[in-house]
Short mmCIF file of C-alpha atoms in Angstrom, two decimals:
data_model
loop_
_atom_site.label_atom_id
_atom_site.label_comp_id
_atom_site.label_asym_id
_atom_site.label_seq_id
_atom_site.Cartn_x
_atom_site.Cartn_y
_atom_site.Cartn_z
CA MET A 252 -12.31 -11.55 -9.91
CA ASP A 253 -15.04 -10.85 -7.37
CA GLU A 254 -12.73 -11.83 -4.52
CA ILE A 255 -10.02 -9.54 -5.89
CA ALA A 256 -12.50 -6.67 -6.18
CA GLU A 257 -13.52 -7.30 -2.51
CA GLN A 258 -9.89 -7.12 -1.41
CA LEU A 259 -9.25 -3.81 -3.25
CA LYS A 260 -11.89 -2.18 -1.08
CA ASN A 261 -9.35 -2.40 1.77
CA TYR A 262 -6.99 -0.01 -0.14
CA THR A 263 -6.87 3.67 -1.03
CA ILE A 264 -5.64 5.12 -4.35
CA LEU A 265 -4.43 8.41 -5.78
CA CYS A 266 -5.15 9.24 -9.41
CA VAL A 267 -2.91 11.92 -10.95
CA GLU A 268 -4.01 13.12 -14.47
CA ASP A 269 -3.98 16.57 -15.98
CA GLU A 270 -6.78 15.98 -18.51
CA ASP A 271 -10.04 16.59 -16.64
CA GLY A 272 -12.18 14.27 -18.76
CA ILE A 273 -9.79 11.35 -18.52
CA ARG A 274 -9.25 11.91 -14.77
CA LYS A 275 -12.97 12.04 -14.15
CA ARG A 276 -13.52 8.72 -15.99
CA LEU A 277 -10.65 7.04 -14.20
CA VAL A 278 -11.81 8.27 -10.71
CA ASN A 279 -15.38 7.09 -11.37
CA THR A 280 -14.12 3.61 -12.34
CA LEU A 281 -11.68 3.43 -9.35
CA LYS A 282 -14.44 4.38 -6.86
CA TYR A 283 -16.14 1.12 -7.74
CA TYR A 284 -13.10 -0.85 -6.43
CA PHE A 285 -11.32 1.22 -3.78
CA ALA A 286 -12.22 2.38 -0.28
CA GLU A 287 -11.06 5.94 -1.01
CA VAL A 288 -10.01 7.59 -4.29
CA TYR A 289 -7.98 10.81 -4.19
CA GLU A 290 -7.21 12.93 -7.28
CA ALA A 291 -4.79 15.52 -8.50
CA SER A 292 -4.38 17.40 -11.80
CA ASN A 293 -0.50 17.52 -11.87
CA GLY A 294 2.65 16.11 -10.24
CA GLU A 295 3.08 19.04 -7.86
CA GLU A 296 -0.50 18.70 -6.54
CA GLY A 297 -0.22 14.94 -6.64
CA TYR A 298 2.82 14.98 -4.34
CA TYR A 299 1.01 17.07 -1.75
CA VAL A 300 -2.05 14.84 -1.86
CA TYR A 301 0.13 11.79 -1.50
CA TYR A 302 1.96 13.33 1.46
CA ASP A 303 -1.31 14.23 3.13
CA LYS A 304 -3.33 11.09 2.47
CA ARG A 305 -0.65 8.33 2.15
CA PRO A 306 -2.52 6.18 -0.34
CA ASN A 307 -1.61 2.49 -0.83
CA ILE A 308 -1.40 2.90 -4.58
CA ILE A 309 -0.68 5.77 -7.05
CA ILE A 310 -1.79 5.73 -10.65
CA SER A 311 -0.31 8.65 -12.65
CA ASP A 312 0.05 10.04 -16.12
CA ILE A 313 3.64 11.06 -17.10
CA GLU A 314 3.31 14.20 -19.23
CA MET A 315 1.78 16.89 -16.99
CA PRO A 316 2.31 20.63 -16.38
CA GLU A 317 4.21 22.09 -13.27
CA LYS A 318 5.69 18.68 -12.32
CA ASN A 319 5.43 15.56 -14.48
CA GLY A 320 4.68 12.07 -13.24
CA ILE A 321 8.31 10.88 -13.34
CA GLN A 322 9.47 13.84 -11.25
CA MET A 323 6.70 13.27 -8.73
CA ILE A 324 7.56 9.59 -8.30
CA GLU A 325 11.31 10.39 -8.07
CA GLU A 326 10.50 12.58 -5.11
CA ILE A 327 8.21 10.03 -3.48
CA ARG A 328 10.72 7.25 -3.93
CA LYS A 329 13.40 9.08 -1.99
CA ASN A 330 11.73 7.94 1.28
CA ASP A 331 9.03 5.49 0.13
CA LEU A 332 9.59 2.20 -1.64
CA THR A 333 6.40 0.55 -0.42
CA THR A 334 3.57 2.46 -2.11
CA ILE A 335 2.52 0.74 -5.33
CA VAL A 336 2.98 2.91 -8.42
CA ILE A 337 1.34 2.50 -11.86
CA MET A 338 2.25 4.90 -14.71
CA LEU A 339 -0.04 5.71 -17.62
CA THR A 340 1.97 6.15 -20.82
CA ALA A 341 1.45 6.49 -24.59
CA TYR A 342 4.92 5.10 -25.27
CA SER A 343 5.96 1.48 -25.43
CA SER A 344 9.67 1.65 -26.51
CA GLU A 345 11.98 -0.70 -24.56
CA GLU A 346 14.32 2.12 -23.49
CA TYR A 347 11.41 4.21 -22.22
CA LEU A 348 9.85 1.45 -20.22
CA LEU A 349 13.33 0.48 -18.77
CA ASN A 350 13.50 3.99 -17.29
CA LEU A 351 10.18 3.36 -15.56
CA ILE A 352 11.46 0.09 -14.11
CA ASN A 353 14.58 1.91 -12.71
CA LEU A 354 12.21 4.19 -10.76
CA ASN A 355 10.92 1.09 -8.97
CA ILE A 356 7.49 1.46 -10.67
CA ASN A 357 5.32 -1.63 -10.18
CA HIS A 358 3.49 -1.58 -13.54
CA TYR A 359 2.62 0.62 -16.55
CA ILE A 360 -0.60 0.80 -18.57
CA LEU A 361 -0.53 1.91 -22.15
CA LYS A 362 -3.02 4.62 -23.19
CA PRO A 363 -5.85 4.80 -24.07
CA VAL A 364 -7.00 3.30 -20.75
CA VAL A 365 -10.17 1.22 -20.69
CA SER A 366 -11.79 -0.53 -17.69
CA ASP A 367 -10.41 -3.99 -18.50
CA ASN A 368 -6.79 -3.07 -18.86
CA LEU A 369 -7.03 -0.73 -15.91
CA LEU A 370 -8.23 -3.48 -13.55
CA SER A 371 -5.80 -6.09 -14.91
CA GLY A 372 -2.93 -3.56 -14.56
CA ILE A 373 -3.83 -2.85 -10.98
CA VAL A 374 -3.97 -6.60 -10.13
CA LYS A 375 -0.53 -7.10 -11.81
CA ALA A 376 0.90 -4.22 -9.84
CA PHE A 377 -0.31 -5.66 -6.56
CA GLY A 378 1.34 -8.96 -7.36
CA ASN A 379 1.00 -11.43 -4.50
CA LYS A 380 -0.33 -8.78 -2.13
CA LEU A 381 -3.77 -9.75 -3.40
CA GLN A 382 -3.33 -13.31 -2.31
CA LYS A 383 -6.17 -14.86 -0.43
CA LYS A 384 -4.09 -15.45 2.76
CA ALA A 385 -1.08 -13.94 4.41
CA ILE A 386 0.63 -16.89 6.14
CA PHE A 387 2.29 -16.17 9.53
CA SER A 388 2.83 -19.73 10.68
CA GLU A 389 1.58 -23.29 10.13
CA ASP A 390 -1.45 -22.54 12.35
CA MET A 391 -1.87 -18.76 11.80
CA TYR A 392 -2.92 -16.86 8.71
CA PHE A 393 -4.71 -13.58 7.76
CA ASP A 394 -7.72 -13.86 5.51
CA MET A 395 -7.40 -10.90 3.14
CA GLY A 396 -11.03 -10.99 1.98
CA LYS A 397 -12.49 -11.20 5.44
CA ARG A 398 -9.79 -8.97 7.06
CA GLU A 399 -9.50 -11.48 9.93
CA LEU A 400 -6.55 -13.20 11.59
CA TYR A 401 -7.04 -16.94 12.24
CA TYR A 402 -5.21 -19.25 14.64
CA LYS A 403 -6.02 -22.93 14.43
CA ASN A 404 -9.13 -21.94 12.43
CA GLU A 405 -10.38 -19.66 15.19
CA ILE A 406 -10.66 -15.86 14.77
CA VAL A 407 -8.18 -13.85 16.81
CA ILE A 408 -9.89 -10.71 18.03
CA LEU A 409 -7.85 -7.66 16.93
CA ARG A 410 -8.36 -3.92 16.44
CA LYS A 411 -8.14 -2.29 13.06
CA ARG A 412 -4.71 -0.80 13.84
CA ASP A 413 -3.42 -4.27 14.99
CA LYS A 414 -4.47 -5.77 11.62
CA SER A 415 -2.87 -2.94 9.64
CA PHE A 416 0.37 -3.36 11.61
CA LEU A 417 0.48 -7.14 11.04
CA LEU A 418 -0.07 -6.79 7.35
CA LEU A 419 2.64 -4.15 7.06
CA LEU A 420 4.99 -6.51 8.90
CA HIS A 421 4.09 -9.25 6.51
CA GLU A 422 4.67 -7.02 3.42
CA ASN A 423 8.11 -6.18 4.83
CA LYS A 424 8.89 -9.58 6.27
CA ASN A 425 12.47 -9.57 4.90
CA ARG A 426 13.46 -6.28 6.48
CA VAL A 427 13.08 -4.16 9.60
CA LEU A 428 9.90 -2.12 9.91
CA THR A 429 11.44 1.13 11.21
CA TYR A 430 9.81 3.50 13.70
CA SER A 431 9.39 6.10 10.96
CA MET A 432 7.60 3.57 8.76
CA ILE A 433 5.27 2.61 11.57
CA GLU A 434 4.44 6.21 12.28
CA GLU A 435 3.90 6.98 8.59
CA TYR A 436 1.69 3.99 7.69
CA ILE A 437 0.01 3.12 11.01
CA TRP A 438 -0.37 6.42 12.90
CA LYS A 439 -0.70 8.27 9.54
CA ASP A 440 -1.58 11.91 10.16
CA LYS A 441 -1.06 11.65 13.96
CA SER A 442 2.18 11.92 15.92
CA MET A 443 3.52 8.71 17.40
CA SER A 444 5.37 8.81 20.72
CA MET A 445 7.63 5.87 21.74
CA SER A 446 5.57 5.29 24.82
CA ALA A 447 2.44 5.03 22.67
CA LEU A 448 4.18 2.57 20.40
CA LYS A 449 5.41 0.43 23.25
CA THR A 450 1.89 0.34 24.76
CA PHE A 451 0.49 -0.64 21.33
CA ILE A 452 3.07 -3.43 20.93
CA LYS A 453 2.50 -4.75 24.42
CA GLU A 454 -1.27 -4.92 23.94
CA LEU A 455 -0.93 -6.54 20.54
CA ARG A 456 1.44 -9.21 21.94
CA GLN A 457 -1.23 -9.98 24.64
CA ARG A 458 -3.88 -10.51 21.96
CA LEU A 459 -1.75 -12.79 19.75
CA PRO A 460 -1.68 -16.52 20.71
CA ILE A 461 1.93 -16.82 19.54
CA GLU A 462 4.91 -14.45 19.44
CA LEU A 463 5.19 -12.87 16.01
CA LEU A 464 7.12 -9.70 16.73
CA GLU A 465 10.84 -9.31 17.05
CA ASN A 466 12.18 -6.10 18.55
CA ILE A 467 15.22 -4.67 16.80
CA PRO A 468 16.77 -2.24 19.36
CA GLN A 469 16.99 1.46 18.26
CA GLU A 470 15.46 0.51 14.83
CA GLY A 471 11.95 -1.01 14.94
CA TYR A 472 10.35 -4.42 14.53
CA LYS A 473 10.33 -7.32 12.17
CA LEU A 474 8.30 -10.44 11.67
CA LYS A 475 9.69 -13.37 13.76
CA LEU A 476 10.39 -16.26 11.46
CA LEU A 477 8.60 -19.39 12.73
#
């Protein structure tokens, strides 16, 4: 569990909960595990914080004023199927939980939430993203704990943005990583020009000992199958 806790420090999380006392306890616990913890008191505010900060994971209550958790996630899922979502719910009926699955929600945690089921729920939601290694080829892998890329057991020197891009490619290895996704998750709050992207890709290719990137004209990039 220590290795998992170390990996979680590479991620950011948004906590959306309308009850101040519950939200404060959740945020204090999450700060122990995550690099950054953002918070919001309802779905409306939660959506704006999500749009501004682009967290890796969202944990949200369902019943909230102004905009509930389901409405917030429906809006987010229109353009984002990557961000991990965990819902907090007091209901456990099969029909109710099936509706959550249809929203492409990664996991749910039954209330009341305690530290143990919070952490185990987060780990389950991440699935194999919390694996120790992201394998790129027989000789190349990314050590998730150390945040380093290795080729033939030697560290490949990369910039922070290079590493984020490779991991995003790996997470989406069965589909094209579009220009808009790259701008949203790698450039984040900055504007990405095509010339800047081309320069970034060119320099990354020069750093990599083998070719990992496949250019899909007019669309984006995908991981080259080796």
